[in-house]
Amino acid sequence: MTRVRWRWQLTLFVLFGVSATLIMSLSRYDLAIAFIVVAILAVVLLPGVVTTLIENARTHLHGFTWWQGVWLLLFVSGLVFRDRGLQMIQEEALDGWALFRIFFVGVSALILLVTTALRRSGWPRYLLRGLVAWMAAHAIVCLFSTFWSVFPPWTGYKSCEFFVDIAALAAVVASAKSADAYKRLFDWTWTMLALLLLSVWMGLLLWPQEALFPSNGILGVQLAGVMPDVNANSVGEIGAVLGLVAICRLLRGNNDRSTRVWYGGLLAFALASMALAQARSGILGFFVGVVLVLLITRRVKMGLGLLAAGAVVLIASPSALNIFSDFMRRGETQEELYSLSSRVEWWSLAKPATRS
């Protein structure tokens, strides 16, 4: 009885808080209703999700390795907390946030050097093997391009930063000797992406005006991260990746109830992020990924069932196709849509048409 009462109290608190914030700041009653539905789903799934989250955190901390720490530092260094144009970079190349990025990259490089000096890892040898060798060669070429760069200091730093990333990848390859180790790497990466996407939704609750910027699409707004800054396309791409991970884990037959609840909630979280971000590339990539997952796992019948369900929806409600088309069009004209948001024009400049 106490647990039920606690859930309803939390539900009412979330409902009133979210709806009031959205109505007062956005004057969008349709979005407020949508977020109320999301809040209800979140409260229903919350107990199982929190339990699984704690178990996953214990697993990560129990088997935490030094290269996971380096992976985390480089991930944090790649976060963006402010936007700068070319002129601002040339006037002040090193501001506070640039030093923040350089610090984390420098600490990562120092850890890699220390592990080599103490012979804890033989990652330098892996810089000369396989695909890692090709990426390391590219980083060296980028470093040499500093001599003819229009902005040598920036080119030199970015080349060194990229080389540190490749060195961290070599350290992972050198240290991960089993399938479980690689799974730990992937799980750690998915966890960091999930936390980044969670920060986007936290920004929506704290700064709704900045998180939802105007759009010509059917929703009228697009979701983006505020702190850190995550553009709408990246929100959709992260949501697509996490959604595919959730589907892959749900398709495993040995999941218990808490695990199914966890990945079910993650899937709903990812779908909501893709929808509100209106990221067409992420949505299309998600659909293609679902098809590939079903083919690889030999679940052809399930795929055909989903196609049949979609066909039934379109036949029963012809307006559904128009709604989906308007959603994906995102307010663009026919010419803009066919030009792939002016990408075709840039491609034609990069590769001029051959004259007959």
Short mmCIF file of C-alpha atoms in Angstrom, two decimals:
data_model
loop_
_atom_site.label_atom_id
_atom_site.label_comp_id
_atom_site.label_asym_id
_atom_site.label_seq_id
_atom_site.Cartn_x
_atom_site.Cartn_y
_atom_site.Cartn_z
CA MET A 1 0.00 0.00 0.00
CA THR A 2 2.83 2.39 0.83
CA ARG A 3 4.55 1.66 -2.48
CA VAL A 4 1.33 2.35 -4.44
CA ARG A 5 0.73 5.58 -2.54
CA TRP A 6 4.32 6.65 -3.16
CA ARG A 7 3.96 6.04 -6.90
CA TRP A 8 0.79 8.09 -7.16
CA GLN A 9 2.25 10.95 -5.15
CA LEU A 10 5.29 11.02 -7.40
CA THR A 11 3.04 10.77 -10.47
CA LEU A 12 0.97 13.77 -9.42
CA PHE A 13 4.10 15.75 -8.57
CA VAL A 14 5.66 15.06 -11.97
CA LEU A 15 2.41 15.73 -13.83
CA PHE A 16 1.74 19.09 -12.21
CA GLY A 17 5.38 20.18 -12.41
CA VAL A 18 6.01 19.26 -16.02
CA SER A 19 2.64 20.42 -17.36
CA ALA A 20 2.80 23.72 -15.48
CA THR A 21 6.32 24.41 -16.69
CA LEU A 22 5.48 23.67 -20.32
CA ILE A 23 2.17 25.56 -20.31
CA MET A 24 3.66 28.68 -18.72
CA SER A 25 6.86 28.74 -20.76
CA LEU A 26 5.77 27.34 -24.12
CA SER A 27 1.99 27.82 -24.28
CA ARG A 28 1.86 24.48 -26.08
CA TYR A 29 -0.94 22.39 -24.62
CA ASP A 30 -0.35 19.51 -27.03
CA LEU A 31 3.25 19.18 -25.88
CA ALA A 32 2.15 19.39 -22.26
CA ILE A 33 -0.25 16.49 -22.78
CA ALA A 34 2.47 14.50 -24.52
CA PHE A 35 4.85 15.01 -21.64
CA ILE A 36 2.17 14.05 -19.14
CA VAL A 37 1.84 10.72 -20.94
CA VAL A 38 5.61 10.30 -20.89
CA ALA A 39 5.67 11.13 -17.18
CA ILE A 40 3.04 8.48 -16.44
CA LEU A 41 5.06 5.88 -18.34
CA ALA A 42 8.20 6.95 -16.51
CA VAL A 43 6.58 6.51 -13.11
CA VAL A 44 5.20 3.10 -14.03
CA LEU A 45 8.61 1.93 -15.25
CA LEU A 46 10.63 3.79 -12.62
CA PRO A 47 10.99 1.08 -9.93
CA GLY A 48 12.27 -1.60 -12.30
CA VAL A 49 14.50 0.86 -14.14
CA VAL A 50 16.11 2.17 -10.95
CA THR A 51 16.74 -1.36 -9.68
CA THR A 52 18.41 -2.42 -12.90
CA LEU A 53 20.37 0.84 -13.06
CA ILE A 54 21.83 0.20 -9.60
CA GLU A 55 22.75 -3.36 -10.55
CA ASN A 56 24.44 -2.19 -13.75
CA ALA A 57 26.35 0.50 -11.85
CA ARG A 58 27.64 -2.08 -9.38
CA THR A 59 28.76 -4.29 -12.26
CA HIS A 60 30.63 -1.44 -13.94
CA LEU A 61 32.33 -0.36 -10.71
CA HIS A 62 33.26 -3.90 -9.78
CA GLY A 63 35.09 -4.56 -13.05
CA PHE A 64 36.25 -0.98 -13.71
CA THR A 65 39.52 -0.86 -15.61
CA TRP A 66 41.99 1.93 -16.31
CA TRP A 67 41.15 2.05 -20.00
CA GLN A 68 37.50 2.60 -19.13
CA GLY A 69 38.67 5.65 -17.20
CA VAL A 70 40.55 6.92 -20.25
CA TRP A 71 37.47 6.26 -22.38
CA LEU A 72 35.40 8.34 -19.96
CA LEU A 73 37.90 11.22 -19.92
CA LEU A 74 37.96 11.41 -23.71
CA PHE A 75 34.17 11.25 -23.83
CA VAL A 76 33.90 14.17 -21.40
CA SER A 77 36.51 16.12 -23.37
CA GLY A 78 34.33 15.85 -26.47
CA LEU A 79 31.32 17.51 -24.84
CA VAL A 80 30.45 21.01 -26.03
CA PHE A 81 29.40 23.67 -23.53
CA ARG A 82 29.42 26.73 -25.80
CA ASP A 83 29.31 27.60 -29.49
CA ARG A 84 32.07 29.57 -31.16
CA GLY A 85 32.55 30.77 -34.70
CA LEU A 86 35.78 30.96 -36.66
CA GLN A 87 36.30 34.61 -35.81
CA MET A 88 35.95 33.99 -32.07
CA ILE A 89 38.41 31.09 -32.28
CA GLN A 90 40.99 33.23 -34.06
CA GLU A 91 40.57 36.07 -31.58
CA GLU A 92 40.76 33.82 -28.48
CA ALA A 93 41.78 30.25 -29.24
CA LEU A 94 42.08 29.24 -25.58
CA ASP A 95 39.10 30.19 -23.48
CA GLY A 96 37.95 28.43 -20.32
CA TRP A 97 36.07 25.62 -22.04
CA ALA A 98 38.92 25.03 -24.49
CA LEU A 99 41.27 24.60 -21.53
CA PHE A 100 38.71 22.23 -20.01
CA ARG A 101 38.91 20.07 -23.14
CA ILE A 102 42.70 20.23 -23.32
CA PHE A 103 42.97 19.23 -19.66
CA PHE A 104 40.99 16.01 -20.06
CA VAL A 105 42.82 15.08 -23.26
CA GLY A 106 46.15 15.78 -21.56
CA VAL A 107 45.25 13.64 -18.55
CA SER A 108 44.27 10.81 -20.90
CA ALA A 109 47.57 11.08 -22.76
CA LEU A 110 49.46 11.09 -19.46
CA ILE A 111 47.70 7.92 -18.28
CA LEU A 112 48.55 6.19 -21.56
CA LEU A 113 52.22 7.18 -21.23
CA VAL A 114 52.38 6.06 -17.59
CA THR A 115 50.88 2.66 -18.36
CA THR A 116 53.50 2.23 -21.09
CA ALA A 117 56.34 3.30 -18.82
CA LEU A 118 55.19 0.92 -16.09
CA ARG A 119 54.67 -1.83 -18.67
CA ARG A 120 51.05 -2.17 -17.68
CA SER A 121 50.02 -2.17 -21.33
CA GLY A 122 51.69 -2.76 -24.67
CA TRP A 123 49.30 -0.53 -26.62
CA PRO A 124 52.01 1.16 -28.78
CA ARG A 125 52.49 -2.11 -30.67
CA TYR A 126 48.82 -2.11 -31.63
CA LEU A 127 49.22 1.25 -33.36
CA LEU A 128 50.91 -0.70 -36.15
CA ARG A 129 48.27 -3.40 -36.54
CA GLY A 130 45.01 -3.71 -38.45
CA LEU A 131 42.57 -0.85 -38.84
CA VAL A 132 44.11 0.99 -35.90
CA ALA A 133 47.33 1.37 -37.93
CA TRP A 134 45.44 3.06 -40.77
CA MET A 135 43.77 5.48 -38.39
CA ALA A 136 47.12 6.23 -36.71
CA ALA A 137 48.63 6.92 -40.15
CA HIS A 138 45.80 9.33 -40.87
CA ALA A 139 46.48 11.15 -37.58
CA ILE A 140 50.16 11.49 -38.54
CA VAL A 141 49.22 12.89 -41.96
CA CYS A 142 46.94 15.39 -40.22
CA LEU A 143 49.82 16.39 -37.97
CA PHE A 144 52.09 17.01 -40.99
CA SER A 145 49.36 19.16 -42.54
CA THR A 146 50.07 21.69 -39.80
CA PHE A 147 52.92 23.05 -41.94
CA TRP A 148 50.54 24.31 -44.65
CA SER A 149 47.46 24.91 -42.51
CA VAL A 150 45.73 28.31 -42.49
CA PHE A 151 45.58 28.04 -38.69
CA PRO A 152 48.60 25.91 -37.62
CA PRO A 153 48.04 25.92 -33.82
CA TRP A 154 44.48 24.64 -34.13
CA THR A 155 45.38 22.03 -36.74
CA GLY A 156 48.32 20.81 -34.64
CA TYR A 157 46.22 20.44 -31.52
CA LYS A 158 43.32 18.69 -33.26
CA SER A 159 45.78 16.27 -34.86
CA CYS A 160 47.35 15.45 -31.49
CA GLU A 161 43.90 15.09 -29.93
CA PHE A 162 42.88 12.66 -32.65
CA PHE A 163 46.09 10.68 -32.13
CA VAL A 164 45.30 10.40 -28.39
CA ASP A 165 41.88 8.99 -29.33
CA ILE A 166 43.53 6.40 -31.57
CA ALA A 167 46.04 5.55 -28.85
CA ALA A 168 43.16 4.97 -26.41
CA LEU A 169 41.54 2.67 -28.95
CA ALA A 170 44.82 0.77 -29.27
CA ALA A 171 44.95 0.47 -25.47
CA VAL A 172 41.46 -1.04 -25.49
CA VAL A 173 42.45 -3.54 -28.18
CA ALA A 174 45.60 -4.43 -26.27
CA SER A 175 43.76 -4.90 -22.96
CA ALA A 176 40.50 -6.52 -24.07
CA LYS A 177 41.38 -10.18 -24.53
CA SER A 178 37.90 -11.69 -24.39
CA ALA A 179 34.37 -11.17 -25.63
CA ASP A 180 33.31 -10.15 -22.11
CA ALA A 181 35.91 -7.37 -22.13
CA TYR A 182 34.57 -5.99 -25.41
CA LYS A 183 31.03 -6.24 -24.07
CA ARG A 184 32.14 -4.22 -21.06
CA LEU A 185 33.52 -1.59 -23.44
CA PHE A 186 30.29 -1.42 -25.41
CA ASP A 187 28.14 -1.34 -22.27
CA TRP A 188 30.31 1.44 -20.87
CA THR A 189 29.90 3.40 -24.12
CA TRP A 190 26.12 2.88 -24.16
CA THR A 191 25.96 4.02 -20.52
CA MET A 192 27.78 7.27 -21.28
CA LEU A 193 25.52 7.94 -24.27
CA ALA A 194 22.44 7.25 -22.16
CA LEU A 195 23.63 9.72 -19.51
CA LEU A 196 24.27 12.32 -22.21
CA LEU A 197 20.74 11.83 -23.56
CA LEU A 198 19.40 12.05 -20.01
CA SER A 199 21.14 15.44 -19.66
CA VAL A 200 19.21 16.60 -22.73
CA TRP A 201 15.90 15.83 -21.01
CA MET A 202 17.10 17.42 -17.79
CA GLY A 203 17.80 20.54 -19.81
CA LEU A 204 14.22 20.37 -21.12
CA LEU A 205 12.88 20.45 -17.56
CA LEU A 206 15.23 23.21 -16.39
CA TRP A 207 15.47 25.41 -19.51
CA PRO A 208 12.53 24.52 -21.78
CA GLN A 209 12.85 27.65 -23.91
CA GLU A 210 16.46 26.83 -24.81
CA ALA A 211 15.95 23.06 -25.14
CA LEU A 212 13.01 23.34 -27.57
CA PHE A 213 13.95 25.64 -30.44
CA PRO A 214 11.42 26.60 -33.12
CA SER A 215 11.06 24.35 -36.15
CA ASN A 216 8.89 24.29 -39.26
CA GLY A 217 8.01 20.66 -38.64
CA ILE A 218 4.68 19.23 -37.57
CA LEU A 219 5.58 19.61 -33.87
CA GLY A 220 6.81 23.17 -34.24
CA VAL A 221 9.86 22.53 -32.04
CA GLN A 222 12.96 20.32 -31.91
CA LEU A 223 14.67 18.94 -28.83
CA ALA A 224 18.34 19.79 -28.26
CA GLY A 225 20.74 19.66 -25.34
CA VAL A 226 21.43 22.84 -23.38
CA MET A 227 24.21 21.90 -20.95
CA PRO A 228 26.13 20.30 -22.57
CA ASP A 229 25.18 21.54 -26.02
CA VAL A 230 23.82 18.65 -28.13
CA ASN A 231 22.20 19.51 -31.46
CA ALA A 232 18.90 17.95 -32.49
CA ASN A 233 20.48 15.62 -35.06
CA SER A 234 22.86 14.24 -32.44
CA VAL A 235 19.94 13.74 -30.04
CA GLY A 236 18.19 11.66 -32.70
CA GLU A 237 21.33 9.68 -33.54
CA ILE A 238 22.01 8.84 -29.89
CA GLY A 239 18.37 7.86 -29.47
CA ALA A 240 18.60 5.59 -32.52
CA VAL A 241 21.72 3.85 -31.21
CA LEU A 242 20.25 3.31 -27.75
CA GLY A 243 16.96 2.14 -29.25
CA LEU A 244 18.73 -0.50 -31.33
CA VAL A 245 20.74 -1.62 -28.30
CA ALA A 246 17.50 -1.98 -26.33
CA ILE A 247 15.89 -4.03 -29.11
CA CYS A 248 18.91 -6.34 -29.37
CA ARG A 249 18.86 -6.94 -25.61
CA LEU A 250 15.09 -7.48 -25.59
CA LEU A 251 15.37 -10.10 -28.33
CA ARG A 252 17.54 -12.26 -26.09
CA GLY A 253 15.50 -15.09 -24.63
CA ASN A 254 17.13 -15.25 -21.17
CA ASN A 255 15.99 -11.89 -19.81
CA ASP A 256 14.29 -11.65 -16.44
CA ARG A 257 11.45 -9.25 -15.69
CA SER A 258 13.60 -6.40 -14.35
CA THR A 259 15.87 -6.58 -17.40
CA ARG A 260 12.89 -6.47 -19.76
CA VAL A 261 11.48 -3.48 -17.90
CA TRP A 262 14.85 -1.73 -18.08
CA TYR A 263 15.35 -2.17 -21.79
CA GLY A 264 11.67 -1.51 -22.48
CA GLY A 265 12.01 1.81 -20.70
CA LEU A 266 15.24 2.54 -22.57
CA LEU A 267 13.48 1.85 -25.88
CA ALA A 268 10.59 4.18 -24.99
CA PHE A 269 13.12 6.81 -23.89
CA ALA A 270 14.99 6.51 -27.19
CA LEU A 271 11.83 6.65 -29.33
CA ALA A 272 10.59 9.75 -27.49
CA SER A 273 13.97 11.43 -28.01
CA MET A 274 13.99 10.70 -31.74
CA ALA A 275 10.42 11.90 -32.16
CA LEU A 276 10.84 15.17 -30.28
CA ALA A 277 14.19 15.90 -31.92
CA GLN A 278 12.63 15.24 -35.36
CA ALA A 279 16.01 13.88 -36.48
CA ARG A 280 15.24 12.29 -39.83
CA SER A 281 18.66 10.71 -40.28
CA GLY A 282 18.44 9.07 -36.86
CA ILE A 283 14.89 7.81 -37.46
CA LEU A 284 15.73 6.34 -40.87
CA GLY A 285 18.89 4.79 -39.47
CA PHE A 286 16.84 3.27 -36.66
CA PHE A 287 14.39 1.68 -39.09
CA VAL A 288 17.21 0.28 -41.23
CA GLY A 289 18.92 -1.01 -38.09
CA VAL A 290 15.75 -2.77 -36.92
CA VAL A 291 15.48 -4.53 -40.28
CA LEU A 292 19.11 -5.63 -40.13
CA VAL A 293 18.73 -6.87 -36.54
CA LEU A 294 15.68 -8.94 -37.48
CA LEU A 295 17.48 -10.39 -40.50
CA ILE A 296 20.67 -11.20 -38.59
CA THR A 297 18.76 -12.82 -35.75
CA ARG A 298 16.62 -14.73 -38.29
CA ARG A 299 13.36 -13.25 -37.05
CA VAL A 300 11.83 -12.90 -40.49
CA LYS A 301 8.33 -13.73 -39.23
CA MET A 302 8.52 -10.94 -36.68
CA GLY A 303 9.64 -8.51 -39.37
CA LEU A 304 6.81 -9.56 -41.66
CA GLY A 305 4.39 -9.17 -38.77
CA LEU A 306 5.58 -5.61 -38.16
CA LEU A 307 5.21 -4.80 -41.86
CA ALA A 308 1.71 -6.26 -41.86
CA ALA A 309 0.78 -4.22 -38.79
CA GLY A 310 2.07 -1.07 -40.46
CA ALA A 311 0.11 -1.86 -43.62
CA VAL A 312 -3.06 -2.36 -41.59
CA VAL A 313 -2.58 1.00 -39.88
CA LEU A 314 -2.10 2.77 -43.22
CA ILE A 315 -5.15 1.08 -44.75
CA ALA A 316 -7.35 1.73 -41.73
CA SER A 317 -6.19 5.33 -41.41
CA PRO A 318 -4.93 6.86 -44.68
CA SER A 319 -4.19 10.10 -42.83
CA ALA A 320 -1.46 8.28 -40.87
CA LEU A 321 0.74 8.25 -43.98
CA ASN A 322 0.22 11.98 -44.47
CA ILE A 323 1.08 12.65 -40.83
CA PHE A 324 4.26 10.59 -41.08
CA SER A 325 5.16 12.28 -44.39
CA ASP A 326 4.62 15.76 -42.88
CA PHE A 327 6.65 14.75 -39.85
CA MET A 328 9.60 13.58 -41.96
CA ARG A 329 9.32 16.53 -44.33
CA ARG A 330 9.80 18.89 -41.37
CA GLY A 331 8.28 21.87 -43.15
CA GLU A 332 10.54 21.65 -46.20
CA THR A 333 9.38 22.19 -49.76
CA GLN A 334 9.61 19.50 -52.43
CA GLU A 335 12.80 21.04 -53.84
CA GLU A 336 14.46 21.27 -50.44
CA LEU A 337 13.54 17.67 -49.71
CA TYR A 338 14.99 16.37 -52.97
CA SER A 339 18.17 18.39 -52.43
CA LEU A 340 18.60 16.69 -49.03
CA SER A 341 18.64 20.04 -47.21
CA SER A 342 21.09 21.52 -49.77
CA ARG A 343 23.53 18.64 -49.33
CA VAL A 344 23.30 17.77 -53.02
CA GLU A 345 24.50 21.28 -53.91
CA TRP A 346 27.58 20.89 -51.71
CA TRP A 347 28.27 17.45 -53.16
CA SER A 348 28.07 18.88 -56.68
CA LEU A 349 30.63 21.52 -55.73
CA ALA A 350 32.93 18.89 -54.27
CA LYS A 351 32.59 16.69 -57.36
CA PRO A 352 31.65 18.72 -60.46
CA ALA A 353 29.64 16.96 -63.12
CA THR A 354 31.71 15.46 -65.94
CA ARG A 355 31.41 17.42 -69.16
CA SER A 356 30.56 15.48 -72.28
#
